[in-house]
């Protein structure tokens, strides 16, 4: 079955860095674009970043542009999010997800990894 | 960016009764290819989101048939024909027509009266 397993979350001071990872299994990872979506404590869902199936292009929400970098390794079935210059407002649970609006019967999310930015 | 406005934001429902959530978009969600990429997600307490409905009215596999989606253009609705205890959680609409970025509604919290 499809699994997405995130790791790398933790507590970091403002201005610090973290690298999140997501390991995919149970589907042809190399054939799907992948997303990171976050959820601040007690808040709704916010899309963060997308990477094309072959890594050929990336998109970011405005608030993280220049600070976050999404990447993938199709040989290892892994998706990463490098987060630099972290701010308190980046505090959230981060989910990797397929989030494929046009994919029939195919939408999967990981369990999430918690990032806390605080001094 | 497309703004999705959900209502109500809080929805107390008696077990066995129907429930309805509205999602209104700031612009038409009809894609140039003719499809409409409006999805509904359920997030149970302490769990990751799970997609229920894609392209307005298509249920994902394993989703009970008491869930249905409808609408067109800018107005969409998620209906639950008879609410069960396991339906408690927050429901989000999401558009994938005009992106980046894909956008979510604010969420509707469904609780049992």
XYZ file of C-alpha atoms in Angstrom:
232
model
C 0.000 0.000 0.000
C 1.025 3.602 -0.483
C 3.074 5.088 2.345
C 4.556 8.519 2.853
C 6.724 8.829 5.955
C 8.078 12.228 6.977
C 10.963 12.905 9.327
C 13.280 15.715 10.326
C 11.005 17.937 12.360
C 12.048 19.437 15.656
C 12.580 22.615 17.635
C 14.784 25.298 16.109
C 15.558 28.893 16.949
C 14.467 31.742 14.690
C 16.928 32.090 11.845
C 17.870 28.434 12.034
C 17.543 25.634 9.493
C 15.900 22.236 9.253
C 15.701 19.630 6.529
C 12.542 17.578 6.270
C 12.441 14.280 4.419
C 9.643 12.104 3.117
C 10.150 8.509 2.035
C 7.601 7.160 -0.410
C 6.660 3.552 -1.062
C 3.927 1.522 -2.685
C 3.599 3.580 -5.870
C 5.671 4.824 -8.793
C 7.104 7.858 -7.040
C 9.006 8.984 -10.138
C 5.736 9.476 -12.020
C 4.121 11.961 -9.638
C 4.602 15.571 -8.710
C 4.832 15.979 -4.953
C 3.827 18.675 -2.491
C 4.529 19.904 1.001
C 1.522 21.229 2.914
C 1.640 22.657 6.422
C -0.778 23.238 9.246
C -0.023 25.731 11.992
C -1.300 24.849 15.469
C -5.092 25.051 15.514
C -5.178 26.432 11.982
C -6.115 25.238 8.501
C -4.114 23.727 5.680
C -1.594 25.806 3.737
C 0.161 24.607 0.614
C 3.907 25.239 0.784
C 5.742 23.844 -2.226
C 5.541 21.570 -5.262
C 8.095 19.736 -7.365
C 7.419 18.209 -10.758
C 7.749 14.425 -11.141
C 11.178 14.770 -12.745
C 12.342 17.699 -10.653
C 12.200 19.988 -13.682
C 10.340 22.762 -11.901
C 9.278 23.879 -8.487
C 6.726 26.254 -7.040
C 6.539 27.873 -3.623
C 4.060 29.853 -1.601
C 5.169 33.478 -1.528
C 5.980 33.479 2.187
C 8.726 30.837 1.847
C 10.295 31.847 -1.469
C 14.035 32.274 -1.136
C 14.068 30.451 2.220
C 12.750 26.952 1.440
C 13.932 24.543 -1.252
C 12.060 21.444 -2.327
C 13.977 18.586 -3.925
C 13.582 14.918 -4.734
C 15.639 11.816 -5.447
C 13.691 9.440 -7.650
C 16.330 6.726 -7.239
C 15.696 6.726 -3.482
C 11.972 7.626 -3.554
C 12.588 10.589 -1.293
C 11.229 14.117 -1.144
C 12.996 16.805 0.875
C 12.281 20.310 2.090
C 15.284 22.396 3.112
C 14.074 25.190 5.353
C 16.428 28.097 6.070
C 15.977 31.406 7.888
C 13.104 29.915 9.849
C 10.571 32.220 11.449
C 8.115 31.650 14.300
C 5.290 31.730 11.750
C 6.790 28.633 10.093
C 5.779 26.629 13.171
C 3.482 23.890 11.887
C 3.018 20.245 11.125
C 4.462 19.628 7.671
C 2.893 16.985 5.459
C 4.214 15.540 2.247
C 1.376 14.717 -0.092
C 0.628 13.678 -3.633
C -2.215 16.237 -3.775
C -3.031 15.386 -7.363
C -6.292 17.163 -8.217
C -6.632 15.336 -11.516
C -5.690 11.877 -10.237
C -8.602 9.540 -9.897
C -8.609 7.565 -6.668
C -5.074 8.635 -5.884
C -4.373 11.098 -3.113
C -2.052 10.325 -0.223
C -0.620 12.178 2.755
C 2.050 11.346 5.265
C 1.519 11.439 9.004
C 3.258 14.801 9.258
C 6.344 16.046 11.066
C 6.198 18.888 13.585
C 8.389 21.949 13.257
C 8.581 24.455 16.094
C 10.458 27.710 15.640
C 10.981 29.363 18.997
C 13.712 30.846 21.112
C -4.677 33.702 -5.770
C -8.065 32.007 -5.688
C -9.877 32.463 -2.388
C -12.230 29.725 -1.186
C -14.818 30.724 1.412
C -16.458 27.895 3.354
C -19.645 28.118 5.362
C -20.536 27.437 7.993
C -17.234 27.331 9.864
C -18.824 25.313 12.662
C -21.492 22.683 12.069
C -23.180 20.919 14.987
C -25.234 17.989 13.703
C -27.396 15.351 15.341
C -26.398 11.759 14.600
C -28.336 10.415 11.646
C -29.204 13.858 10.332
C -27.908 15.375 7.098
C -25.148 17.972 6.882
C -24.134 20.389 4.166
C -21.014 22.520 3.705
C -20.682 25.277 1.132
C -17.503 26.344 -0.633
C -17.523 29.500 -2.764
C -14.640 30.478 -4.986
C -13.473 33.976 -5.870
C -13.369 32.912 -9.514
C -14.653 30.127 -11.702
C -12.892 26.814 -11.142
C -13.512 25.540 -14.649
C -10.130 24.700 -16.163
C -9.321 25.476 -19.776
C -9.591 21.733 -20.427
C -13.212 21.771 -19.269
C -12.619 19.975 -15.981
C -13.270 21.516 -12.577
C -10.614 20.699 -9.985
C -12.475 21.136 -6.727
C -11.770 18.563 -4.028
C -13.025 17.942 -0.507
C -10.862 16.676 2.338
C -11.722 15.327 5.758
C -9.364 15.678 8.706
C -10.359 13.661 11.741
C -8.951 14.725 15.114
C -5.265 13.887 15.335
C -5.099 12.522 11.792
C -3.749 13.610 8.437
C -6.174 14.954 5.846
C -7.885 12.445 3.591
C -9.455 13.268 0.265
C -13.135 12.373 -0.047
C -14.188 13.950 -3.327
C -12.281 15.028 -6.436
C -13.400 16.968 -9.508
C -16.516 18.233 -7.712
C -18.471 14.999 -7.414
C -16.258 11.910 -7.697
C -15.838 9.905 -4.524
C -12.427 8.460 -3.805
C -12.286 4.719 -3.314
C -13.358 3.613 0.138
C -15.373 6.771 0.841
C -18.893 5.939 2.073
C -21.675 6.811 -0.330
C -23.305 9.044 2.286
C -20.753 11.655 1.141
C -21.561 13.509 -2.075
C -20.243 16.569 -3.826
C -21.973 18.903 -6.221
C -21.724 22.331 -7.766
C -20.247 24.193 -10.665
C -18.383 27.363 -11.537
C -17.883 29.111 -8.223
C -20.360 27.376 -5.897
C -19.818 23.912 -4.484
C -21.354 21.774 -1.767
C -20.362 18.739 0.249
C -23.295 16.801 1.656
C -23.415 14.027 4.197
C -26.743 12.245 3.968
C -26.726 10.826 7.521
C -23.992 11.900 9.882
C -22.201 9.196 11.835
C -19.903 9.570 14.830
C -16.825 8.853 12.697
C -17.579 11.921 10.555
C -16.471 14.306 13.313
C -13.586 16.457 12.148
C -12.715 19.381 9.931
C -13.651 19.483 6.260
C -11.731 21.493 3.673
C -12.411 22.305 0.065
C -9.405 22.769 -2.203
C -9.027 24.065 -5.732
C -6.427 22.755 -8.135
C -7.581 24.631 -11.228
C -5.647 27.885 -10.853
C -2.259 27.082 -9.430
C 0.254 27.708 -8.181
C -0.805 28.012 -5.550
C -3.487 25.398 -4.920
C -5.667 26.895 -2.211
C -7.780 25.539 0.615
C -10.904 26.851 2.265
C -10.704 27.834 5.942
C -12.212 24.567 7.086
C -15.566 23.594 8.593
C -15.601 21.875 11.957
C -18.308 19.234 12.184
C -19.324 18.131 15.651
C -22.073 15.977 17.061
C -24.802 17.830 18.941
